[in-house]
mmCIF file of C-alpha atoms in Angstrom:
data_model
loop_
_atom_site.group_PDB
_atom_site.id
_atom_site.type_symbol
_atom_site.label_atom_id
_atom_site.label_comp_id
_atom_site.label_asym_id
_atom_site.label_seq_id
_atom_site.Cartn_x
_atom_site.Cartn_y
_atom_site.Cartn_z
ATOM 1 C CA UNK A 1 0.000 0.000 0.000
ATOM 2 C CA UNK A 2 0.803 3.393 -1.100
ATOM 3 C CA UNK A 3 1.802 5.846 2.233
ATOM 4 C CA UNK A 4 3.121 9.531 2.367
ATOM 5 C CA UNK A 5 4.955 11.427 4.322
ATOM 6 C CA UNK A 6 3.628 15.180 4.602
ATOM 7 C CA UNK A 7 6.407 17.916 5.886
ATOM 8 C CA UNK A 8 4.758 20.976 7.347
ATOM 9 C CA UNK A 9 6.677 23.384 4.806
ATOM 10 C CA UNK A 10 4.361 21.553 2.018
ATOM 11 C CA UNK A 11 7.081 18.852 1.183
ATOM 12 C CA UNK A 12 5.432 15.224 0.305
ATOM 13 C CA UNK A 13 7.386 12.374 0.068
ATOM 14 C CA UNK A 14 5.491 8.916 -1.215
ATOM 15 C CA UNK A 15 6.460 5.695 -0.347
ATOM 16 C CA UNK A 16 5.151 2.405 0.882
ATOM 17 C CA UNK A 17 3.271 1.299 4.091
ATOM 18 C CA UNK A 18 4.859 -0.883 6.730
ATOM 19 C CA UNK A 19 4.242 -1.915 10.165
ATOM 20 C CA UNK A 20 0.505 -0.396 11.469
ATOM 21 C CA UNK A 21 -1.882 1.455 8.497
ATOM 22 C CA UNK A 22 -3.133 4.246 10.499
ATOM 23 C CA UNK A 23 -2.420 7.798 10.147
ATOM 24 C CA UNK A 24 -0.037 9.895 13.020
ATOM 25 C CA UNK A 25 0.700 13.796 13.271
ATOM 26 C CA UNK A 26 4.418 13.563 14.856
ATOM 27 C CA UNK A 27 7.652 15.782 15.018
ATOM 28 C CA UNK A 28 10.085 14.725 12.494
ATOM 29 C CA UNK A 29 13.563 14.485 13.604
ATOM 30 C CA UNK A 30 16.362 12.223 12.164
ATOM 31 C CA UNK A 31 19.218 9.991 13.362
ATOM 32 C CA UNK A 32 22.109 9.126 12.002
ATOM 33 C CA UNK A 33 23.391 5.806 13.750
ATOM 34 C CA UNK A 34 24.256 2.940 11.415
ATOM 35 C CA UNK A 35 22.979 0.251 14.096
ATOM 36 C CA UNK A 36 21.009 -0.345 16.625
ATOM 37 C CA UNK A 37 17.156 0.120 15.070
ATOM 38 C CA UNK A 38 16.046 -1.359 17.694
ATOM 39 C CA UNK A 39 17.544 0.687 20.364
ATOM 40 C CA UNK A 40 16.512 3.735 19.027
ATOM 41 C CA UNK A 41 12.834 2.637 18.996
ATOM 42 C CA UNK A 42 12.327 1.625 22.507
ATOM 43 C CA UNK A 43 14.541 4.927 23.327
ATOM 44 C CA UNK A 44 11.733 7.262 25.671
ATOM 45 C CA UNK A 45 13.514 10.154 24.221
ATOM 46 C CA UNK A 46 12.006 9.906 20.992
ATOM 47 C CA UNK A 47 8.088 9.877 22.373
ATOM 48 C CA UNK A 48 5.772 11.747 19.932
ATOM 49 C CA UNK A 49 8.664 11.776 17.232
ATOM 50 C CA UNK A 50 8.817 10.282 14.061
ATOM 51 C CA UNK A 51 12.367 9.232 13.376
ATOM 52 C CA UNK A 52 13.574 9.031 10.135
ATOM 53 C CA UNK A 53 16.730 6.597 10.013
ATOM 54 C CA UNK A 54 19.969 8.119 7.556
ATOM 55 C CA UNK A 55 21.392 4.720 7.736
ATOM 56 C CA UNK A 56 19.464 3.266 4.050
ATOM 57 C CA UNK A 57 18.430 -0.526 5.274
ATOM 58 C CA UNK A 58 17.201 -0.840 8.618
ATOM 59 C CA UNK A 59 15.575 -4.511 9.720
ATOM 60 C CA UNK A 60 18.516 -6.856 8.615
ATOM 61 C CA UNK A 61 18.784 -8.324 11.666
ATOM 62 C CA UNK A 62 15.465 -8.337 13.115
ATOM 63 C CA UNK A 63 14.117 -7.664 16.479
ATOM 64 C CA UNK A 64 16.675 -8.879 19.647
ATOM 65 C CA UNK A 65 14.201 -8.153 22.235
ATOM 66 C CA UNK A 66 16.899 -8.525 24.939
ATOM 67 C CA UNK A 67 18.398 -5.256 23.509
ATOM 68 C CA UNK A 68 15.275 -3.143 23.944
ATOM 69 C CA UNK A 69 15.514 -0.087 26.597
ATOM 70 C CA UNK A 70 12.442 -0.028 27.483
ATOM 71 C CA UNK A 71 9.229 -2.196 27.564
ATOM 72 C CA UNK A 72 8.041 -0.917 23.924
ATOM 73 C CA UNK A 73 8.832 1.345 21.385
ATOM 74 C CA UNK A 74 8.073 4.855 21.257
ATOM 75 C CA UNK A 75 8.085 6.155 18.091
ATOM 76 C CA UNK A 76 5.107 7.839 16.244
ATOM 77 C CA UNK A 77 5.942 6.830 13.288
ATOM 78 C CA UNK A 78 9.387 4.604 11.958
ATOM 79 C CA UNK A 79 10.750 6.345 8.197
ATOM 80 C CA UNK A 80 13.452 4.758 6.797
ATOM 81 C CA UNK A 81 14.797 3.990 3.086
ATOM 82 C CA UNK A 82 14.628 0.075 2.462
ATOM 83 C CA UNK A 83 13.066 -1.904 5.055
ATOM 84 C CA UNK A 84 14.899 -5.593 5.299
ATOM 85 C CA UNK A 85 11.222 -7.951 5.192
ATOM 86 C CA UNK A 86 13.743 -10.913 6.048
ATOM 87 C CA UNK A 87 16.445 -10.637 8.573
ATOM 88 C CA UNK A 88 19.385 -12.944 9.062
ATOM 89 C CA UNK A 89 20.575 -13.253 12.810
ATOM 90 C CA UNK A 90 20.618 -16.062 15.421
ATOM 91 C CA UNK A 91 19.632 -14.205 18.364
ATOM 92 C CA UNK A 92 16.268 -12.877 15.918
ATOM 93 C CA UNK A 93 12.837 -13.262 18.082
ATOM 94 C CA UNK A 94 10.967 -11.435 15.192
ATOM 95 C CA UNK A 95 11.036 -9.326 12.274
ATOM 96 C CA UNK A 96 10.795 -5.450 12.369
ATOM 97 C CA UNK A 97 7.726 -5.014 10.718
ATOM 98 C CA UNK A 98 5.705 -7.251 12.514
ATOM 99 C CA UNK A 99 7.208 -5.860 15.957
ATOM 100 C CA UNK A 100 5.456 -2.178 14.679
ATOM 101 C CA UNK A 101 2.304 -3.940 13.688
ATOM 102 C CA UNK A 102 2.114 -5.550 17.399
ATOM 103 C CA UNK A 103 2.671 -1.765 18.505
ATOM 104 C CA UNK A 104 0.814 -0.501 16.601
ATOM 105 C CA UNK A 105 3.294 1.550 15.048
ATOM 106 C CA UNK A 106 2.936 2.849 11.604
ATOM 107 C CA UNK A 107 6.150 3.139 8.777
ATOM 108 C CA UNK A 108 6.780 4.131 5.500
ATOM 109 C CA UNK A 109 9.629 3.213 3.562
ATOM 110 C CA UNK A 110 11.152 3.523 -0.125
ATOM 111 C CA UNK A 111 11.096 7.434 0.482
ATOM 112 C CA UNK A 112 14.535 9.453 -0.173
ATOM 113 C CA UNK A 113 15.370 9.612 3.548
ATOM 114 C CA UNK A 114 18.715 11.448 2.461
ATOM 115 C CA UNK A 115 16.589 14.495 0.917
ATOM 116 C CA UNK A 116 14.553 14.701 3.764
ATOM 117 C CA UNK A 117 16.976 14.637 6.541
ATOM 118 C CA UNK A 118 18.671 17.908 4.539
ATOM 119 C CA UNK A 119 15.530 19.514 4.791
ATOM 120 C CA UNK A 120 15.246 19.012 7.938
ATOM 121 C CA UNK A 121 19.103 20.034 8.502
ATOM 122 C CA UNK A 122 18.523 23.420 6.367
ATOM 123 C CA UNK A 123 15.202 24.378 8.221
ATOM 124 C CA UNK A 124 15.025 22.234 11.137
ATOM 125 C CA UNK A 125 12.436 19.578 12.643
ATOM 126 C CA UNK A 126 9.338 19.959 11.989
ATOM 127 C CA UNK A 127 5.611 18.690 12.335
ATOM 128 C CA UNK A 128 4.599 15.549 9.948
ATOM 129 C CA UNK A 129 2.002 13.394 8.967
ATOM 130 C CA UNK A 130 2.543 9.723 7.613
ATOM 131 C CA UNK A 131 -1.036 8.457 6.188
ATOM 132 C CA UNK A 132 -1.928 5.776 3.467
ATOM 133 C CA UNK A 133 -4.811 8.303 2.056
ATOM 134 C CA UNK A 134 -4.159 9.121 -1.012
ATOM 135 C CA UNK A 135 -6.890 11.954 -0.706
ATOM 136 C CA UNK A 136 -5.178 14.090 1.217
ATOM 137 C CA UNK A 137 -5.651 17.576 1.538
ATOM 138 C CA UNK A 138 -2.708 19.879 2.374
ATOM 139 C CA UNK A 139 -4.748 23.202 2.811
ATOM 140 C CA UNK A 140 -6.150 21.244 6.086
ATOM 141 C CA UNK A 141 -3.518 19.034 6.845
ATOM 142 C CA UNK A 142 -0.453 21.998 6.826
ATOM 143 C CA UNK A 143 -1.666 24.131 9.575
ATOM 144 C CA UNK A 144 -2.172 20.998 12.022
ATOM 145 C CA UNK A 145 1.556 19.860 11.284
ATOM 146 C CA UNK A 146 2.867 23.564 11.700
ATOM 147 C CA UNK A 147 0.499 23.629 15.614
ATOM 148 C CA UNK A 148 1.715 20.006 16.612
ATOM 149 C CA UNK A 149 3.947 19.896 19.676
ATOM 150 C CA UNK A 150 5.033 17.187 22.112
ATOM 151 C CA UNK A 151 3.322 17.628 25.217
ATOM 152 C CA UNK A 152 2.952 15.883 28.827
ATOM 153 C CA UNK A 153 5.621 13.769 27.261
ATOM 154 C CA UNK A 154 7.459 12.692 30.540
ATOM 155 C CA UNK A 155 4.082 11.883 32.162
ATOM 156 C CA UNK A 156 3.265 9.624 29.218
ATOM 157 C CA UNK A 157 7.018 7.486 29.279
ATOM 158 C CA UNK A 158 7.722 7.093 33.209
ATOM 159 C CA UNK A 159 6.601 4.464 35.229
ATOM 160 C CA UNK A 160 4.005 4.306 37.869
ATOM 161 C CA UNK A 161 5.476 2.720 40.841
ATOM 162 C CA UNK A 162 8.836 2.587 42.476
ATOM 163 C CA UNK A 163 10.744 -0.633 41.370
ATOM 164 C CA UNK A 164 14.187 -1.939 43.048
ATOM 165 C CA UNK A 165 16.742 -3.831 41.363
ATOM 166 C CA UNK A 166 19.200 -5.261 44.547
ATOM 167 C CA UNK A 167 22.661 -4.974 44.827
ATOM 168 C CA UNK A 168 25.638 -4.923 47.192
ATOM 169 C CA UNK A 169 27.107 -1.839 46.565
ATOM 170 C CA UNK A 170 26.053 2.429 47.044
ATOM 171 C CA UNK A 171 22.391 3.076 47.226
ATOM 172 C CA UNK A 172 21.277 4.428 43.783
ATOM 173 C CA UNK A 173 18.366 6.785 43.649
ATOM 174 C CA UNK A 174 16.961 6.749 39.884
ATOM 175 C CA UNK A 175 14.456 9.301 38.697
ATOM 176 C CA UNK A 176 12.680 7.864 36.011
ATOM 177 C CA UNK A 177 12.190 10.966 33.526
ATOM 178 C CA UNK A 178 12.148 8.389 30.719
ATOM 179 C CA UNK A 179 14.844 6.288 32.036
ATOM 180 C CA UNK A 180 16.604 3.487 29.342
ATOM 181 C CA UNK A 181 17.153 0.418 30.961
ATOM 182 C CA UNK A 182 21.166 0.268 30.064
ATOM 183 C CA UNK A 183 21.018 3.236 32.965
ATOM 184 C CA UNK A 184 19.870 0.955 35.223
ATOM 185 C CA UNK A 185 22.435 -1.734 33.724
ATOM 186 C CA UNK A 186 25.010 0.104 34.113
ATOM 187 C CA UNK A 187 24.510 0.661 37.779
ATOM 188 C CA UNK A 188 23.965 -2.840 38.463
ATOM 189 C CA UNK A 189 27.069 -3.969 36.690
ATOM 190 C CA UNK A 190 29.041 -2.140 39.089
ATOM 191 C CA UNK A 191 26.975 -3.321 42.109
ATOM 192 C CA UNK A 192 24.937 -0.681 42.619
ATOM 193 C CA UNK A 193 21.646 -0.929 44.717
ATOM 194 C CA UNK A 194 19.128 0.930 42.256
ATOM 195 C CA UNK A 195 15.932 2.267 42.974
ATOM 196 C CA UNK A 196 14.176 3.439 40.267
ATOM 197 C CA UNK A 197 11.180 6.147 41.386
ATOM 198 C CA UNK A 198 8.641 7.452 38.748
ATOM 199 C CA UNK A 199 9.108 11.308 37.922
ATOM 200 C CA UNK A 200 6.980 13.218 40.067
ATOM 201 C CA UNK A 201 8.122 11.442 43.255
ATOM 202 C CA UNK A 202 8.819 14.184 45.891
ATOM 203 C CA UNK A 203 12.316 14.816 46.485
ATOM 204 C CA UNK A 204 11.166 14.477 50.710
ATOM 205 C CA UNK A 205 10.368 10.686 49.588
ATOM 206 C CA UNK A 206 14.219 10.383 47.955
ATOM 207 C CA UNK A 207 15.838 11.573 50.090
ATOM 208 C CA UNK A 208 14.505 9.901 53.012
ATOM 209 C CA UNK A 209 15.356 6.525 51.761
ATOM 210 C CA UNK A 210 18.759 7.675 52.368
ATOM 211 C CA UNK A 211 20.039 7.108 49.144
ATOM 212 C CA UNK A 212 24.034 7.647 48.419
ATOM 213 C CA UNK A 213 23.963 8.754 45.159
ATOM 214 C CA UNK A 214 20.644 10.116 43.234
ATOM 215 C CA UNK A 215 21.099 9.740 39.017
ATOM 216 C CA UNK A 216 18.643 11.831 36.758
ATOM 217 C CA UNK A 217 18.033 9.888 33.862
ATOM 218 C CA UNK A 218 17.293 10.963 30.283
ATOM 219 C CA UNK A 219 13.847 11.801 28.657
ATOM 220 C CA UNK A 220 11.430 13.240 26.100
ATOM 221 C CA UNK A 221 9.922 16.575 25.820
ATOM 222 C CA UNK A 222 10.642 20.419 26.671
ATOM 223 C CA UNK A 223 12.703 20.647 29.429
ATOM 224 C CA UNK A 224 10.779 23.665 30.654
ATOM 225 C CA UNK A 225 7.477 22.405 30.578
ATOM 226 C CA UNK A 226 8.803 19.699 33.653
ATOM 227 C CA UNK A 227 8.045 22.523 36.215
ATOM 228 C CA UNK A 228 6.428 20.033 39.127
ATOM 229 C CA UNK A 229 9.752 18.101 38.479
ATOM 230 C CA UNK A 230 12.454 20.978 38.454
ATOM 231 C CA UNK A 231 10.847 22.189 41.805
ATOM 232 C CA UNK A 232 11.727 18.593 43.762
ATOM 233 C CA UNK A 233 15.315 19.156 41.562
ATOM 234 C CA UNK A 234 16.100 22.283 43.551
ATOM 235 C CA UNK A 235 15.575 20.728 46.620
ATOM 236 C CA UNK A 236 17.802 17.698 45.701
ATOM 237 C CA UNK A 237 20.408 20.230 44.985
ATOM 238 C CA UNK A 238 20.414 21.555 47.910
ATOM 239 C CA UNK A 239 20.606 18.268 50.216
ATOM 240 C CA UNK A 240 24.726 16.776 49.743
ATOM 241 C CA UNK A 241 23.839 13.831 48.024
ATOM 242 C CA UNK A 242 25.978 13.460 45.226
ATOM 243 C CA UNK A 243 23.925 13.333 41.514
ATOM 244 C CA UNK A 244 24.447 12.525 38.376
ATOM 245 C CA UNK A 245 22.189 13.674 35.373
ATOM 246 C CA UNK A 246 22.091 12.245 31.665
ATOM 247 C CA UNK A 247 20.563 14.446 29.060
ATOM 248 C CA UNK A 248 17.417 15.573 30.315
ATOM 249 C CA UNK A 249 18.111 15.103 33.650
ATOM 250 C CA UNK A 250 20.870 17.660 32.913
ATOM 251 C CA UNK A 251 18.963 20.124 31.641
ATOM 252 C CA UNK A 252 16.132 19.973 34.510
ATOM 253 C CA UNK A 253 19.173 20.204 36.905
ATOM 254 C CA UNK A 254 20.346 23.550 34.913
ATOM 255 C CA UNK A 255 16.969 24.936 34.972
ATOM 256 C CA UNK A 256 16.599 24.322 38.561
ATOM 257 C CA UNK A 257 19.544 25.998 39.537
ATOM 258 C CA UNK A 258 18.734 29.393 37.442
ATOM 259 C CA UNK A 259 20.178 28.370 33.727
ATOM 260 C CA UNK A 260 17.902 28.586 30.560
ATOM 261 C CA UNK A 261 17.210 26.466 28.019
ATOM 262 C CA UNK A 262 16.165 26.816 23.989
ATOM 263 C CA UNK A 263 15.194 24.472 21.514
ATOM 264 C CA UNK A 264 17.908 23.329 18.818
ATOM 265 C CA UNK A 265 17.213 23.624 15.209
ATOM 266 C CA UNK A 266 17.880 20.153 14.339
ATOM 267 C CA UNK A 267 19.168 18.450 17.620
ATOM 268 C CA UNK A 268 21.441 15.514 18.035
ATOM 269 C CA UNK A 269 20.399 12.495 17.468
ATOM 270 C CA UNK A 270 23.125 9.725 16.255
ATOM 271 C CA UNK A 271 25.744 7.759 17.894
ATOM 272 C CA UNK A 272 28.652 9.729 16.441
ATOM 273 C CA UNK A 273 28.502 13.039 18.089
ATOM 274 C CA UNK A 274 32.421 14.133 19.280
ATOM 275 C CA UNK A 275 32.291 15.844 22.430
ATOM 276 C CA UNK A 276 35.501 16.929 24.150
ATOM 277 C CA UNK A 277 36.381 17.107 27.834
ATOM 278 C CA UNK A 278 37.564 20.751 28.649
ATOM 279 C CA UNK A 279 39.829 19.617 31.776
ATOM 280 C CA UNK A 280 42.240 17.075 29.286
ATOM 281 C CA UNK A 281 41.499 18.227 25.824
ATOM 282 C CA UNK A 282 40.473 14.763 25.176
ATOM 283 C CA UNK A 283 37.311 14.282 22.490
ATOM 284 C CA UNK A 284 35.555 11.381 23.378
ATOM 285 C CA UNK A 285 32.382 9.637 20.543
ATOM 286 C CA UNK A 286 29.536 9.812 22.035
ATOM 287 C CA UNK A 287 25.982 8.715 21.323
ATOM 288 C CA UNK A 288 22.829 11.324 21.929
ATOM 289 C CA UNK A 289 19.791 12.163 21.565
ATOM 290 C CA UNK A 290 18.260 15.489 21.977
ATOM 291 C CA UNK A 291 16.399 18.344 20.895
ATOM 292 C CA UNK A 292 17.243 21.138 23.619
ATOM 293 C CA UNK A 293 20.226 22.700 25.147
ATOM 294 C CA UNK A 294 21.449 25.126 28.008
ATOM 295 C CA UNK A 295 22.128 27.906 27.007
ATOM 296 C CA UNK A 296 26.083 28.644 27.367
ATOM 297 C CA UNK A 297 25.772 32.877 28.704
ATOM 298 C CA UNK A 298 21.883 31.772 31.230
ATOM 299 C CA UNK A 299 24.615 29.414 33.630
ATOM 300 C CA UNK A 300 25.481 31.477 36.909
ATOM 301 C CA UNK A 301 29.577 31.486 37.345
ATOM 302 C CA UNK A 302 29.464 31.077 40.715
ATOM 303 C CA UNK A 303 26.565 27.557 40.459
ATOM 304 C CA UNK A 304 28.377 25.818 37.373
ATOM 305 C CA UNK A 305 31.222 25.623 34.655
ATOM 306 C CA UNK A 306 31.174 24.110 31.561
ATOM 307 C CA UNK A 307 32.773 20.657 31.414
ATOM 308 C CA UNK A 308 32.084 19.521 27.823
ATOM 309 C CA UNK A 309 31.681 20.791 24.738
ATOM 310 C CA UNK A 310 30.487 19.606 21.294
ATOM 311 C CA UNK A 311 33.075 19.976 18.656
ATOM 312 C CA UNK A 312 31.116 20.125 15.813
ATOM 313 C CA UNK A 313 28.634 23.078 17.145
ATOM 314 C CA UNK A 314 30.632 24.122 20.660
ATOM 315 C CA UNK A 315 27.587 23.752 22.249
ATOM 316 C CA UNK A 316 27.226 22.422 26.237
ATOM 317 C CA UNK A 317 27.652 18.742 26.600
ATOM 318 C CA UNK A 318 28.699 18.775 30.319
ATOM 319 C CA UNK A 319 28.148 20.930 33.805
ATOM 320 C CA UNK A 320 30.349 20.519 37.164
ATOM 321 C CA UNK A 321 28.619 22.221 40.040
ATOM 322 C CA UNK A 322 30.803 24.165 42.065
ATOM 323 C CA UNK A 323 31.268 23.009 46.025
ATOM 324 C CA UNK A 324 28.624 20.419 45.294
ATOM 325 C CA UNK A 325 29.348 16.309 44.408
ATOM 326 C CA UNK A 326 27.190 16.880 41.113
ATOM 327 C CA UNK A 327 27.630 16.113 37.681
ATOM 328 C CA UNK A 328 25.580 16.512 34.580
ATOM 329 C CA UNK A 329 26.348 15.188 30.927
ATOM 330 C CA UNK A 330 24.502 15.809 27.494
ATOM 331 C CA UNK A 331 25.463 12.543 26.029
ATOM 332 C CA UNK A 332 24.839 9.047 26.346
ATOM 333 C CA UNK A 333 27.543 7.311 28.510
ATOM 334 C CA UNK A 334 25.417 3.960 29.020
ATOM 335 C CA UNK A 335 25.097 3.882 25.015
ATOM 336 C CA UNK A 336 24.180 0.592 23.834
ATOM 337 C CA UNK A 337 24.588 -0.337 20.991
ATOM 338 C CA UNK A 338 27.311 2.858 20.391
ATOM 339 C CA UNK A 339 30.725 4.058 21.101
ATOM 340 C CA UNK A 340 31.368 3.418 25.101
ATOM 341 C CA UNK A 341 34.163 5.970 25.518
ATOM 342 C CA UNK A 342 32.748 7.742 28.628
ATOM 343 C CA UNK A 343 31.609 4.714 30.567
ATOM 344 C CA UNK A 344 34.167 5.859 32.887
ATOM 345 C CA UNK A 345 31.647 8.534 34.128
ATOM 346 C CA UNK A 346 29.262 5.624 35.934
ATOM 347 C CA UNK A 347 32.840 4.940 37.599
ATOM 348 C CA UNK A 348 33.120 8.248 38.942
ATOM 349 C CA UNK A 349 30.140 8.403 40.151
ATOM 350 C CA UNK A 350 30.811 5.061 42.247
ATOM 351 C CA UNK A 351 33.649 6.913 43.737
ATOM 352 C CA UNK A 352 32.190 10.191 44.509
ATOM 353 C CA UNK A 353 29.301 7.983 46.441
ATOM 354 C CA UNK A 354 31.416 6.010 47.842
ATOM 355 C CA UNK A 355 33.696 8.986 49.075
ATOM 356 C CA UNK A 356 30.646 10.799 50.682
ATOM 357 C CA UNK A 357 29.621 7.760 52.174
ATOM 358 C CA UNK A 358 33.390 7.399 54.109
ATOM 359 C CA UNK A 359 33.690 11.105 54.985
#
């Protein structure tokens, strides 16, 4: 069956149907990893996004459910150039398309996804329909793409109740802004004792589990519109419980302590973004995903300094908080699949918490 995708500056792209026929408004963003399909649709980040894939055959290998980061995928809609209907791999449970049917997840493929990612690079994201109708109407259809926005999105990906994953080692707080589960992984690997606690959980509840070390994990969404959540933030900065923050948990942590944020044209959204660490001068590959940043001149001096940078753009990538055991990346450093260069920031954490915990 015959699909389209529908850009709102009027752009129409035809294609074919795969996964779920049904028809989805979404923002249209792109990313540029070469693997790991799979990962990048169970990624929270991406909720009310349709993600169009650079990388031209996606579905070779099938669906590895064990590699999934979260319970389903999130996409609104999956656009990609050839879609593999057979995959070759022994660890396969399924093929791609039938894993979006089963979601309910609707895809188009056999549309040039190179074109449309440079639109998107020359005039940035933007709202989209895919449908299969071929009696479309763009004088009604245009002004609903150009008014769509994600909304309520961390409401919609974090869980509902407070889950515990045991361990021998420092007591891990996890706020679940749209948490993927290699966070969690990563902290159990080292022996961490996680907690994971849905997003609106009071920081008063937190804290008085007596946690050693409290991690804000990544998510969808506008940073800004999180107010019910940047207010508990604030009061975890002020307690001396060291923290560490991952993408949007570092931008809620900026906000909270008087930084600004703004919306990027294009984002990042690949697992080959170089970012380089301003104390050594090394430039680490890192994987990301995201749509907002803080603002470089909105960060008080005496709250925060920069600690990474992107190379290819110079924005922020990385905040140390002064006279405070917090620290806050952009990036991914529990990427899986993806480069895993600045895994070594899970380790400092362990140290910092255990460091606290012995003064």
């Amino acid at each position: 069956m015959n699909a389209f995708l529908i850009l709102e500056d009027g752009h129409v792209f035809k294609g074919k149907s795969f996964g779920a026929q049904k028809e989805v408004i979404c923002e249209v963003v792109f990313n540029t990893s070469m693997t790991g399909y799979l990962e990048v649709l169970t990624d929270p980040s991406y909720q009310g996004q349709g993600v169009v894939m650079t990388y031209p055959l996606i579905g070779n290998y099938g669906v590895c459910l064990e590699d999934a980061e979260s319970d389903r995928p999130w996409h609104s809609a999956f656009i990609v150039r050839e879609i593999s209907r057979m995959s070759s791999n022994f660890r396969r449970e399924e093929e791609l398309e039938a894993y979006l049917k089963e979601h309910d997840i609707p895809g188009i493929c056999g549309v040039d996804t190179r074109a449309i990612t440079k639109i998107l690079r020359e005039d940035g994201c933007m709202g989209g329909m895919v449908t299969t109708n071929p009696d479309y109407n763009l004088d009604e259809i245009l002004p609903k793409l150009k008014a769509y926005r994600v909304t309520n999105a961390v409401k919609t990906v974090t869980r509902k109740e407070k889950t515990h994953v045991a361990g021998d080692g420092p007591k891990v707080a996890l706020l679940d802004l749209g948490t993927k589960k290699n966070i969690i992984r990563s902290l159990s690997k080292r022996g961490c004792d996680v907690t994971v606690y849905p997003a609106f959980t009071s920081a008063e509840e937190i804290l008085g589990d007596q946690p050693d070390g409290i991690m804000l994990s990544n998510g969808p969404g506008d940073p800004k519109e999180c107010t019910e959540i940047i207010k508990e933030i604030k009061k975890l900065y002020d307690s001396d419980v060291p923290i560490f923050a991952i993408c949007l948990g570092h931008q809620l942590m900026a906000l909270a302590t008087g930084a600004d944020t703004e919306k990027m044209r294009w984002g990042h959204r690949g697992g080959n973004h170089p970012v380089k660490d301003l104390a050594t001068g090394r430039v680490y590959i890192s994987s990301q995903n995201h749509g907002y940043v803080i603002k470089n001149e909105s960060i008080p001096k005496d709250v925060a300094e920069v600690s990474f940078i992107n190379v290819n753009d110079r924005t922020i990538e990385g905040l140390n908080y002064k006279n405070k055991k917090i620290r806050t990346v952009q990036f991914h450093p529990e990427a899986c699949p993806g480069p895993q260069d600045t895994a070594y920031l899970f380790d400092e954490f362990l140290d910092v918490m255990k460091g606290a915990k012995n003064a």
